[in-house]
mmCIF file of C-alpha atoms in Angstrom:
data_model
loop_
_atom_site.group_PDB
_atom_site.id
_atom_site.type_symbol
_atom_site.label_atom_id
_atom_site.label_comp_id
_atom_site.label_asym_id
_atom_site.label_seq_id
_atom_site.Cartn_x
_atom_site.Cartn_y
_atom_site.Cartn_z
ATOM 1 C CA MET A 1434 -1.991 -28.823 69.172
ATOM 2 C CA LYS A 1435 -3.628 -27.057 66.305
ATOM 3 C CA ASN A 1436 -7.258 -26.501 65.971
ATOM 4 C CA PRO A 1437 -8.646 -28.650 62.855
ATOM 5 C CA LYS A 1438 -11.044 -26.056 62.136
ATOM 6 C CA SER A 1439 -8.548 -23.365 61.996
ATOM 7 C CA THR A 1440 -6.363 -25.642 59.719
ATOM 8 C CA ILE A 1441 -9.283 -26.225 57.374
ATOM 9 C CA VAL A 1442 -10.065 -22.641 57.121
ATOM 10 C CA ALA A 1443 -6.529 -21.408 56.427
ATOM 11 C CA ALA A 1444 -6.548 -24.096 53.630
ATOM 12 C CA LEU A 1445 -9.785 -22.793 52.115
ATOM 13 C CA ILE A 1446 -8.554 -19.351 52.348
ATOM 14 C CA LEU A 1447 -5.315 -20.235 50.530
ATOM 15 C CA ALA A 1448 -7.179 -22.131 47.773
ATOM 16 C CA ALA A 1449 -9.345 -19.019 47.155
ATOM 17 C CA LEU A 1450 -6.585 -16.799 46.835
ATOM 18 C CA SER A 1451 -4.654 -18.924 44.329
ATOM 19 C CA PHE A 1452 -7.801 -19.330 42.385
ATOM 20 C CA PHE A 1453 -8.309 -15.385 42.283
ATOM 21 C CA ILE A 1454 -4.698 -14.860 41.339
ATOM 22 C CA VAL A 1455 -4.872 -17.385 38.551
ATOM 23 C CA TYR A 1456 -7.991 -16.000 37.134
ATOM 24 C CA CYS A 1457 -7.036 -12.449 37.231
ATOM 25 C CA THR A 1458 -3.650 -13.301 35.430
ATOM 26 C CA HIS A 1459 -4.843 -15.537 32.842
ATOM 27 C CA SER A 1460 -8.595 -15.226 32.072
ATOM 28 C CA HIS A 1461 -10.396 -12.728 29.718
ATOM 29 C CA ALA A 1462 -13.337 -15.077 29.302
ATOM 30 C CA GLU A 1463 -15.839 -12.424 28.180
ATOM 31 C CA ASP A 1464 -13.961 -11.222 25.162
ATOM 32 C CA GLY A 1465 -11.996 -14.437 24.487
ATOM 33 C CA HIS A 1466 -8.302 -13.224 24.488
ATOM 34 C CA THR A 1467 -5.206 -15.457 24.811
ATOM 35 C CA HIS A 1468 -2.015 -13.500 24.164
ATOM 36 C CA ALA A 1469 1.605 -14.870 24.060
ATOM 37 C CA HIS A 1470 4.246 -12.294 22.731
ATOM 38 C CA ASP A 1471 7.170 -14.617 22.534
ATOM 39 C CA GLY A 1472 7.423 -14.839 18.893
ATOM 40 C CA THR A 1473 4.696 -17.669 18.796
ATOM 41 C CA ALA A 1474 1.284 -17.215 17.307
ATOM 42 C CA HIS A 1475 -1.785 -16.711 19.602
ATOM 43 C CA THR A 1476 -5.435 -17.013 18.930
ATOM 44 C CA HIS A 1477 -8.251 -14.593 19.229
ATOM 45 C CA ASP A 1478 -12.056 -15.230 19.378
ATOM 46 C CA HIS A 1479 -14.072 -12.244 18.918
ATOM 47 C CA GLY A 1480 -17.473 -13.950 18.691
ATOM 48 C CA ALA A 1481 -17.371 -13.730 14.861
ATOM 49 C CA GLY A 1482 -14.938 -16.527 14.306
ATOM 50 C CA THR A 1483 -11.290 -17.341 15.489
ATOM 51 C CA HIS A 1484 -8.186 -16.068 13.809
ATOM 52 C CA THR A 1485 -4.383 -16.554 14.739
ATOM 53 C CA HIS A 1486 -1.795 -13.757 14.659
ATOM 54 C CA GLY A 1487 2.091 -14.275 14.603
ATOM 55 C CA HIS A 1488 4.024 -11.477 16.632
ATOM 56 C CA GLY A 1489 7.381 -12.875 15.706
ATOM 57 C CA GLY A 1490 8.646 -9.371 14.704
ATOM 58 C CA ASP A 1491 7.764 -10.029 10.978
ATOM 59 C CA GLY A 1492 4.361 -8.188 11.122
ATOM 60 C CA HIS A 1493 1.199 -8.981 9.747
ATOM 61 C CA THR A 1494 -1.753 -7.341 7.658
ATOM 62 C CA HIS A 1495 -5.393 -7.967 7.039
ATOM 63 C CA PRO A 1496 -7.301 -7.195 3.848
ATOM 64 C CA ASN A 1497 -10.006 -4.852 3.536
ATOM 65 C CA ALA A 1498 -13.619 -5.853 4.070
ATOM 66 C CA ASP A 1499 -13.846 -5.682 0.097
ATOM 67 C CA GLY A 1500 -11.007 -8.039 -0.300
ATOM 68 C CA SER A 1501 -8.661 -5.521 -1.426
ATOM 69 C CA PRO A 1502 -5.080 -5.319 -0.070
ATOM 70 C CA ALA A 1503 -4.616 -3.523 3.468
ATOM 71 C CA PHE A 1504 -2.005 -1.271 1.536
ATOM 72 C CA ARG A 1505 -2.951 0.200 -1.769
ATOM 73 C CA TYR A 1506 0.602 -0.189 -3.326
ATOM 74 C CA LEU A 1507 0.100 -3.939 -3.107
ATOM 75 C CA ALA A 1508 -2.553 -3.453 -5.671
ATOM 76 C CA MET A 1509 0.078 -2.615 -8.290
ATOM 77 C CA ASN A 1510 -0.280 -5.581 -10.348
ATOM 78 C CA GLY A 1511 -1.440 -5.928 -13.991
ATOM 79 C CA GLU A 1512 -1.071 -4.021 -17.246
ATOM 80 C CA PHE A 1513 -2.299 -0.568 -17.672
ATOM 81 C CA ARG A 1514 -2.499 1.879 -20.659
ATOM 82 C CA MET A 1515 -2.782 5.692 -21.063
ATOM 83 C CA ASN A 1516 -6.297 6.871 -20.359
ATOM 84 C CA PRO A 1517 -8.178 6.542 -23.764
ATOM 85 C CA ASN A 1518 -9.596 10.140 -24.916
ATOM 86 C CA ASP A 1519 -7.853 11.839 -22.291
ATOM 87 C CA SER A 1520 -5.610 14.287 -24.255
ATOM 88 C CA LEU A 1521 -3.597 15.683 -21.288
ATOM 89 C CA THR A 1522 -2.378 12.023 -20.841
ATOM 90 C CA GLU A 1523 -2.169 10.803 -24.342
ATOM 91 C CA ASN A 1524 -0.405 13.761 -25.875
ATOM 92 C CA ASP A 1525 2.174 14.338 -22.988
ATOM 93 C CA PRO A 1526 5.300 12.703 -24.282
ATOM 94 C CA ARG A 1527 6.836 12.063 -20.681
ATOM 95 C CA ASN A 1528 3.905 9.295 -20.324
ATOM 96 C CA PRO A 1529 4.722 5.805 -21.207
ATOM 97 C CA SER A 1530 2.094 4.160 -23.397
ATOM 98 C CA ARG A 1531 1.718 1.116 -21.277
ATOM 99 C CA LEU A 1532 2.829 -0.234 -17.751
ATOM 100 C CA VAL A 1533 3.285 -3.791 -16.612
ATOM 101 C CA LEU A 1534 3.305 -4.086 -12.967
ATOM 102 C CA LYS A 1535 4.155 -7.083 -10.613
ATOM 103 C CA THR A 1536 4.175 -6.861 -6.807
ATOM 104 C CA SER A 1537 3.540 -8.989 -3.926
ATOM 105 C CA GLU A 1538 3.550 -9.301 -0.108
ATOM 106 C CA ASP A 1539 6.377 -11.832 -0.267
ATOM 107 C CA LYS A 1540 9.178 -10.906 2.252
ATOM 108 C CA GLY A 1541 11.877 -9.101 0.668
ATOM 109 C CA SER A 1542 10.225 -8.974 -2.746
ATOM 110 C CA LEU A 1543 10.693 -6.228 -5.233
ATOM 111 C CA SER A 1544 7.784 -4.422 -7.248
ATOM 112 C CA ARG A 1545 8.755 -4.914 -10.847
ATOM 113 C CA MET A 1546 7.494 -2.212 -13.213
ATOM 114 C CA ALA A 1547 7.982 -2.173 -17.063
ATOM 115 C CA PHE A 1548 7.686 1.188 -18.965
ATOM 116 C CA TYR A 1549 6.728 1.272 -22.767
ATOM 117 C CA ALA A 1550 7.563 4.084 -25.287
ATOM 118 C CA HIS A 1551 4.984 6.979 -25.395
ATOM 119 C CA ASP A 1552 3.999 6.199 -29.157
ATOM 120 C CA ASP A 1553 4.695 2.430 -29.089
ATOM 121 C CA MET A 1554 3.010 0.023 -26.744
ATOM 122 C CA GLU A 1555 5.349 -2.894 -27.897
ATOM 123 C CA GLN A 1556 8.820 -1.010 -27.397
ATOM 124 C CA LYS A 1557 10.028 -1.489 -23.823
ATOM 125 C CA LEU A 1558 12.073 1.423 -22.549
ATOM 126 C CA ALA A 1559 13.013 -0.132 -19.035
ATOM 127 C CA GLU A 1560 12.165 -2.793 -16.694
ATOM 128 C CA CYS A 1561 13.025 -1.998 -13.097
ATOM 129 C CA GLY A 1562 12.719 -3.417 -9.708
ATOM 130 C CA TYR A 1563 11.489 -0.976 -6.758
ATOM 131 C CA GLN A 1564 11.194 -1.035 -3.179
ATOM 132 C CA TYR A 1565 8.194 0.851 -1.531
ATOM 133 C CA ILE A 1566 9.660 3.594 0.702
ATOM 134 C CA GLY A 1567 6.539 5.283 1.938
ATOM 135 C CA SER A 1568 3.536 7.316 1.218
ATOM 136 C CA ARG A 1569 3.154 11.414 0.972
ATOM 137 C CA PRO A 1570 0.124 13.456 0.655
ATOM 138 C CA ASP A 1571 -0.333 15.316 -2.483
ATOM 139 C CA PRO A 1572 0.752 18.966 -1.685
ATOM 140 C CA HIS A 1573 -2.306 20.535 -3.596
ATOM 141 C CA TYR A 1574 -5.328 18.378 -2.759
ATOM 142 C CA PHE A 1575 -4.409 17.014 0.846
ATOM 143 C CA PRO A 1576 -6.123 17.547 3.174
ATOM 144 C CA GLU A 1577 -8.528 20.442 2.095
ATOM 145 C CA GLN A 1578 -9.697 18.846 -0.981
ATOM 146 C CA SER A 1579 -9.112 15.128 -0.387
ATOM 147 C CA LYS A 1580 -7.896 13.128 2.423
ATOM 148 C CA THR A 1581 -7.225 10.487 0.017
ATOM 149 C CA SER A 1582 -5.010 12.027 -2.337
ATOM 150 C CA ILE A 1583 -1.975 10.111 -1.348
ATOM 151 C CA TRP A 1584 1.202 9.070 -3.573
ATOM 152 C CA ASP A 1585 3.072 5.972 -2.876
ATOM 153 C CA VAL A 1586 6.774 6.261 -3.244
ATOM 154 C CA PHE A 1587 9.030 3.689 -4.931
ATOM 155 C CA GLN A 1588 12.843 3.739 -5.087
ATOM 156 C CA LYS A 1589 14.709 1.704 -7.735
ATOM 157 C CA VAL A 1590 17.113 -0.939 -6.396
ATOM 158 C CA GLU A 1591 17.548 -3.149 -9.404
ATOM 159 C CA ASP A 1592 17.886 -2.763 -13.106
ATOM 160 C CA TYR A 1593 16.357 -5.610 -15.012
ATOM 161 C CA ASP A 1594 16.361 -4.365 -18.795
ATOM 162 C CA GLY A 1595 16.655 -1.336 -20.638
ATOM 163 C CA ASP A 1596 17.718 2.204 -19.394
ATOM 164 C CA CYS A 1597 16.209 2.608 -15.887
ATOM 165 C CA ALA A 1598 18.191 5.662 -15.048
ATOM 166 C CA ALA A 1599 15.232 7.829 -15.870
ATOM 167 C CA PHE A 1600 12.943 5.987 -13.513
ATOM 168 C CA LYS A 1601 15.007 6.225 -10.176
ATOM 169 C CA TYR A 1602 11.727 7.051 -8.307
ATOM 170 C CA VAL A 1603 8.254 6.305 -9.065
ATOM 171 C CA LEU A 1604 5.329 8.073 -7.647
ATOM 172 C CA SER A 1605 1.822 6.213 -7.857
ATOM 173 C CA ARG A 1606 -1.532 7.223 -7.046
ATOM 174 C CA SER A 1607 -1.905 3.371 -7.011
ATOM 175 C CA PRO A 1608 -4.853 1.426 -8.413
ATOM 176 C CA HIS A 1609 -8.080 2.888 -7.100
ATOM 177 C CA GLY A 1610 -11.737 4.107 -8.092
ATOM 178 C CA ASP A 1611 -14.302 2.512 -10.176
ATOM 179 C CA PRO A 1612 -13.390 1.964 -12.882
ATOM 180 C CA ILE A 1613 -10.071 1.114 -11.682
ATOM 181 C CA HIS A 1614 -7.366 3.755 -12.560
ATOM 182 C CA MET A 1615 -3.868 5.130 -11.329
ATOM 183 C CA HIS A 1616 -1.688 8.165 -11.868
ATOM 184 C CA LEU A 1617 1.934 8.055 -12.309
ATOM 185 C CA ARG A 1618 5.031 10.309 -12.096
ATOM 186 C CA TYR A 1619 8.680 9.394 -12.338
ATOM 187 C CA GLY A 1620 12.090 11.111 -12.013
ATOM 188 C CA ASP A 1621 15.155 11.653 -9.755
ATOM 189 C CA ASP A 1622 13.941 13.863 -7.139
ATOM 190 C CA VAL A 1623 10.668 13.037 -4.923
ATOM 191 C CA GLU A 1624 10.216 16.448 -3.599
ATOM 192 C CA ALA A 1625 10.387 17.814 -7.080
ATOM 193 C CA LEU A 1626 7.820 15.461 -8.436
ATOM 194 C CA LEU A 1627 5.429 16.075 -5.578
ATOM 195 C CA ALA A 1628 5.656 19.909 -5.937
ATOM 196 C CA MET A 1629 4.502 19.507 -9.463
ATOM 197 C CA SER A 1630 0.913 19.364 -8.395
ATOM 198 C CA ASN A 1631 1.262 22.937 -7.336
ATOM 199 C CA ASP A 1632 2.437 23.977 -10.860
ATOM 200 C CA GLU A 1633 0.206 26.447 -12.811
ATOM 201 C CA LYS A 1634 -1.541 25.096 -15.735
ATOM 202 C CA ASP A 1635 0.076 25.607 -18.863
ATOM 203 C CA ASN A 1636 0.399 24.134 -22.628
ATOM 204 C CA GLN A 1637 3.345 21.706 -21.519
ATOM 205 C CA PHE A 1638 0.776 19.457 -19.616
ATOM 206 C CA ASN A 1639 1.089 20.806 -16.178
ATOM 207 C CA PRO A 1640 0.525 19.973 -13.578
ATOM 208 C CA TRP A 1641 1.568 16.450 -14.374
ATOM 209 C CA TRP A 1642 -1.332 14.128 -13.791
ATOM 210 C CA SER A 1643 -1.142 11.213 -16.081
ATOM 211 C CA THR A 1644 -3.977 8.844 -15.810
ATOM 212 C CA TYR A 1645 -3.833 5.017 -16.730
ATOM 213 C CA CYS A 1646 -6.599 2.545 -16.969
ATOM 214 C CA ASP A 1647 -6.732 -1.103 -17.285
ATOM 215 C CA ILE A 1648 -5.165 -2.467 -20.543
ATOM 216 C CA GLU A 1649 -8.424 -3.508 -21.841
ATOM 217 C CA ARG A 1650 -10.316 -0.584 -21.563
ATOM 218 C CA THR A 1651 -11.242 1.462 -24.717
ATOM 219 C CA THR A 1652 -13.314 4.284 -22.886
ATOM 220 C CA SER A 1653 -12.086 6.788 -20.297
ATOM 221 C CA CYS A 1654 -11.521 5.606 -16.773
ATOM 222 C CA ASP A 1655 -11.353 8.856 -14.930
#
């Protein structure tokens, strides 16, 4: 016949082991994490409010603390004009006089860009659809002179209006700074466009550093 005391002790030990295993497996009570990586959302509580993430394979982003997009190219929205009183931009015939840009975080969406003639802000040259394909450091300024001199690279995938052939690739130092401004290059060879930063200065507006300001701005933004 079994000893009742031994049975009780064994039951208590078994209960304690079960509690310990469950606690170690599922509890992070001090930092408040609960994870499920099966494609469903999970919630984090980091002491400063609760937020939910979905890890279903489609990714997620958080805006910066100032409310700007997590990725600078997602700020490619609005209308821009050549930098007023900047002769290197205004006199370079390569530069469109006006840009109309539309982009979003919507899955599968394209960035839409319209380019207007250098000497006529109402004459549309082309309107094209682009997909962002990555970012590249500027070969002249990065990293010795600037760790933020980064070009966003877009590849044309759709022709909406006009002649998009000249705008196969667009390189943008996407909107940044205060006052807000951006830089733009376009062409059919990404490597050649990047290499222009190392061109010697000449009377043909090289290196190519066109600057664009908000469409309403009447004074320099750079």
